[in-house]
PDB file of C-alpha atoms in Angstrom:
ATOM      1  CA  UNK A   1      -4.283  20.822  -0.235  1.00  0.00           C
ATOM      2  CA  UNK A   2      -6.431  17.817   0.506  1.00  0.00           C
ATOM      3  CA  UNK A   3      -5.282  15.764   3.666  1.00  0.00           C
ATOM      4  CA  UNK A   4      -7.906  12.669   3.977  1.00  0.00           C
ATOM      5  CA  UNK A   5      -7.217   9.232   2.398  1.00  0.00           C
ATOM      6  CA  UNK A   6      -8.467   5.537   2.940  1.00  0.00           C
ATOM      7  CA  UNK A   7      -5.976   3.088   2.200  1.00  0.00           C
ATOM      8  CA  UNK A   8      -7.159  -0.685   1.843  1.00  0.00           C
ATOM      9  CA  UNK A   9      -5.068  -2.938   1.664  1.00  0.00           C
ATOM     10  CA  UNK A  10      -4.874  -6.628   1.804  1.00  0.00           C
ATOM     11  CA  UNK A  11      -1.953  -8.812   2.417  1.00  0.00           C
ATOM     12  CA  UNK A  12      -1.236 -12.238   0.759  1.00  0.00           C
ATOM     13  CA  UNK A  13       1.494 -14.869   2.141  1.00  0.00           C
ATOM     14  CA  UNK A  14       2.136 -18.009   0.623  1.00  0.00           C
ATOM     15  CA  UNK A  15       5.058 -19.776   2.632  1.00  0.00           C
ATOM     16  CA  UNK A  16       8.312 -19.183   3.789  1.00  0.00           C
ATOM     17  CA  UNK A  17       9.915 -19.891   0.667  1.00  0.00           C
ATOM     18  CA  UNK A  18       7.548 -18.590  -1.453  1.00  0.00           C
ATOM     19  CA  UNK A  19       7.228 -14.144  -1.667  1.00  0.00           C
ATOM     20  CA  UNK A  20       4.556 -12.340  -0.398  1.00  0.00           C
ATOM     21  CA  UNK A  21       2.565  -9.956  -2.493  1.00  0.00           C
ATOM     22  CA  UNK A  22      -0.155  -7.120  -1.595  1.00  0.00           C
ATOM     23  CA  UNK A  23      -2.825  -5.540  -3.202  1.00  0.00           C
ATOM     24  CA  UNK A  24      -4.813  -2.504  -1.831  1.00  0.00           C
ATOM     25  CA  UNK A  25      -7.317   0.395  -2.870  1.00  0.00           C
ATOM     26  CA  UNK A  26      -6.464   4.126  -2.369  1.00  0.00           C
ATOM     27  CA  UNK A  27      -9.611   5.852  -2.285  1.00  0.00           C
ATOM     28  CA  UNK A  28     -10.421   9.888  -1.243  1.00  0.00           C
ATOM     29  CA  UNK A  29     -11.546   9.668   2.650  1.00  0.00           C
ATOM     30  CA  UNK A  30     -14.098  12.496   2.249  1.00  0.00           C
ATOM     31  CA  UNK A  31     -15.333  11.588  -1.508  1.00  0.00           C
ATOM     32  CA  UNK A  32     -14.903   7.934  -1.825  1.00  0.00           C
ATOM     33  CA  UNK A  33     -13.293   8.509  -5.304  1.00  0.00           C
ATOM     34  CA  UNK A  34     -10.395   5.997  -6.285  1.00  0.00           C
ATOM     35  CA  UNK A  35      -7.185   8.185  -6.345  1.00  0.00           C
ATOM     36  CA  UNK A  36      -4.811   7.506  -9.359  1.00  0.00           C
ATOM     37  CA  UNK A  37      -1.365   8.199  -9.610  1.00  0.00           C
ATOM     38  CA  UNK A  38      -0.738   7.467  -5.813  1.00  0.00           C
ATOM     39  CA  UNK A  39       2.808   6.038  -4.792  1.00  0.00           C
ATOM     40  CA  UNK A  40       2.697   3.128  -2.572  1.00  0.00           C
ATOM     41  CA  UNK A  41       5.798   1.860  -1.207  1.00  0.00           C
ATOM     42  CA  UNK A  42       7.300  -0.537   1.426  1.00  0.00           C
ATOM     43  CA  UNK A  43      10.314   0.110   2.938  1.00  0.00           C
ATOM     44  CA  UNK A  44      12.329  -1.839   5.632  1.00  0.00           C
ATOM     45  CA  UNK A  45      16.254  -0.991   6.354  1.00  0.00           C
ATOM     46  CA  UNK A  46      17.926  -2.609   3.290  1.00  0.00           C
ATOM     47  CA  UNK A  47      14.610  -3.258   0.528  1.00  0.00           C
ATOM     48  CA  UNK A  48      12.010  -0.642  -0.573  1.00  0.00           C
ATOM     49  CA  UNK A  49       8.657  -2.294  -2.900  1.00  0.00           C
ATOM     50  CA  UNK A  50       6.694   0.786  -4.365  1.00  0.00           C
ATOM     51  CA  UNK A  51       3.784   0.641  -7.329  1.00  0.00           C
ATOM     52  CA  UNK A  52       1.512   3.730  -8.851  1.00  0.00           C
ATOM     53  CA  UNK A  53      -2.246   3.294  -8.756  1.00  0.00           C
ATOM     54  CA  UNK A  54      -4.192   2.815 -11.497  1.00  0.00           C
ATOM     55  CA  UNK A  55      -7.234   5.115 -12.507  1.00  0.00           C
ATOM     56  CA  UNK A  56      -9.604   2.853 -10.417  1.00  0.00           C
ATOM     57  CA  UNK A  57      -7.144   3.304  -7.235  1.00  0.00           C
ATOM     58  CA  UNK A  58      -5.638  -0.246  -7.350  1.00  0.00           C
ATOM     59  CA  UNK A  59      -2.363  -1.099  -6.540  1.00  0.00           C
ATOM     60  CA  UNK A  60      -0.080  -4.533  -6.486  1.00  0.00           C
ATOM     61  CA  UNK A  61       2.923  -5.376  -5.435  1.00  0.00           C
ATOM     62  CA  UNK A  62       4.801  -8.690  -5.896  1.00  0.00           C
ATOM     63  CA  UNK A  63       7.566 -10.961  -5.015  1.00  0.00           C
ATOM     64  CA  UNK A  64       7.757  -9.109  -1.393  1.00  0.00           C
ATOM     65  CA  UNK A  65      10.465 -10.838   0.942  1.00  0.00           C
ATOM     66  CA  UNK A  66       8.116 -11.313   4.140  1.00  0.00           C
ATOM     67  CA  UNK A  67       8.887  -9.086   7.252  1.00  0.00           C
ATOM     68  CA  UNK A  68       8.845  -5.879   8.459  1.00  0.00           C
ATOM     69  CA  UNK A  69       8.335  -2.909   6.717  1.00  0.00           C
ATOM     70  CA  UNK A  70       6.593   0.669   6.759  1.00  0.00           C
ATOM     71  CA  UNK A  71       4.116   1.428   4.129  1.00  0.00           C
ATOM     72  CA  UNK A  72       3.796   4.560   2.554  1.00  0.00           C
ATOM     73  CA  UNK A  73       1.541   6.689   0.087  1.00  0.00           C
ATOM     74  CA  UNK A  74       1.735  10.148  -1.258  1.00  0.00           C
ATOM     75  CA  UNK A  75       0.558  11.890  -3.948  1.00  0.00           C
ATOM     76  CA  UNK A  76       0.692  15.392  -5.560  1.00  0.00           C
ATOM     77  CA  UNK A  77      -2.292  17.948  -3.621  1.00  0.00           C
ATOM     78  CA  UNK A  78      -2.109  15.733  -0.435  1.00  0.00           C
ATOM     79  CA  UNK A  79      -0.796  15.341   2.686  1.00  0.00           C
ATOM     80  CA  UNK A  80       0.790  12.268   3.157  1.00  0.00           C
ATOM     81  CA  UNK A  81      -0.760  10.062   6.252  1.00  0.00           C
ATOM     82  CA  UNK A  82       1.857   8.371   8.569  1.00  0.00           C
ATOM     83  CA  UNK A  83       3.796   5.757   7.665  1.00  0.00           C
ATOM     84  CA  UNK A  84       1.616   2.169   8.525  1.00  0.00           C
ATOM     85  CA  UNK A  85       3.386  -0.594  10.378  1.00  0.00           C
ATOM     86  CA  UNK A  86       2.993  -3.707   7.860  1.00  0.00           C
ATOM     87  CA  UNK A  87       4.392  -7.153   8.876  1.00  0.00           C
ATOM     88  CA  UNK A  88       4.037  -9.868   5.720  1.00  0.00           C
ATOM     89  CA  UNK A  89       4.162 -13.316   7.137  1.00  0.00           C
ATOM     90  CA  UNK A  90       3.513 -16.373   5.219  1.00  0.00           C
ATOM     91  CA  UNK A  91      -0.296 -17.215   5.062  1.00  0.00           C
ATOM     92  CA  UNK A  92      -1.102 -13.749   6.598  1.00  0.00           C
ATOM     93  CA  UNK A  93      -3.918 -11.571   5.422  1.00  0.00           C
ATOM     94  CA  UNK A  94      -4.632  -7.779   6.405  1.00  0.00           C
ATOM     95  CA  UNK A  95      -7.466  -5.346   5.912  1.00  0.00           C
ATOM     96  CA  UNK A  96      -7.210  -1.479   6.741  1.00  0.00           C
ATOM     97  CA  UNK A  97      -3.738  -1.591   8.927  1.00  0.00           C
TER      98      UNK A  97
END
């Protein structure tokens, strides 16, 4: 069972009363290959956000309430990594949490 991943992700806020959306890149840490099939989520106490990747590894995910929530990724013959501490604020962007 493979273990390694590289998760890219960037972060887009707009305002406070507009939703927050992000967009990332799941990639194989030791082969640099785009994984497919990968499910991304966001979860905070009361709403969960979740997308599949596409063949090239990409993932999007809009009309995110900004705040606080834990990001997640797991797919079939890997180890999930730890949950990743994601706060969406209006205007923010993020890079490799």
């Amino acid at each position: 069972m493979k273990t390694a991943w590289v998760l890219a992700l960037l972060a887009v806020g707009a305002s406070a009363q507009q939703p927050a959306s992000l967009e990332g890149t799941v990639v194989d840490a030791l082969t640099g290959d785009p994984l497919r099939f990968v499910h991304v989520s966001l979860h905070a106490s009361e709403t969960n956000y979740g997308a599949i990747t596409t063949a090239e590894g990409r993932f999007s995910v809009a009309s995110i309430v900004p705040g606080a929530y834990q990001f997640t990724a797991e797919r079939n013959g890997y180890i999930a990594p730890d949950p990743i501490p994601l706060v969406l604020q209006a205007d923010d962007r993020k890079r490799n949490p």
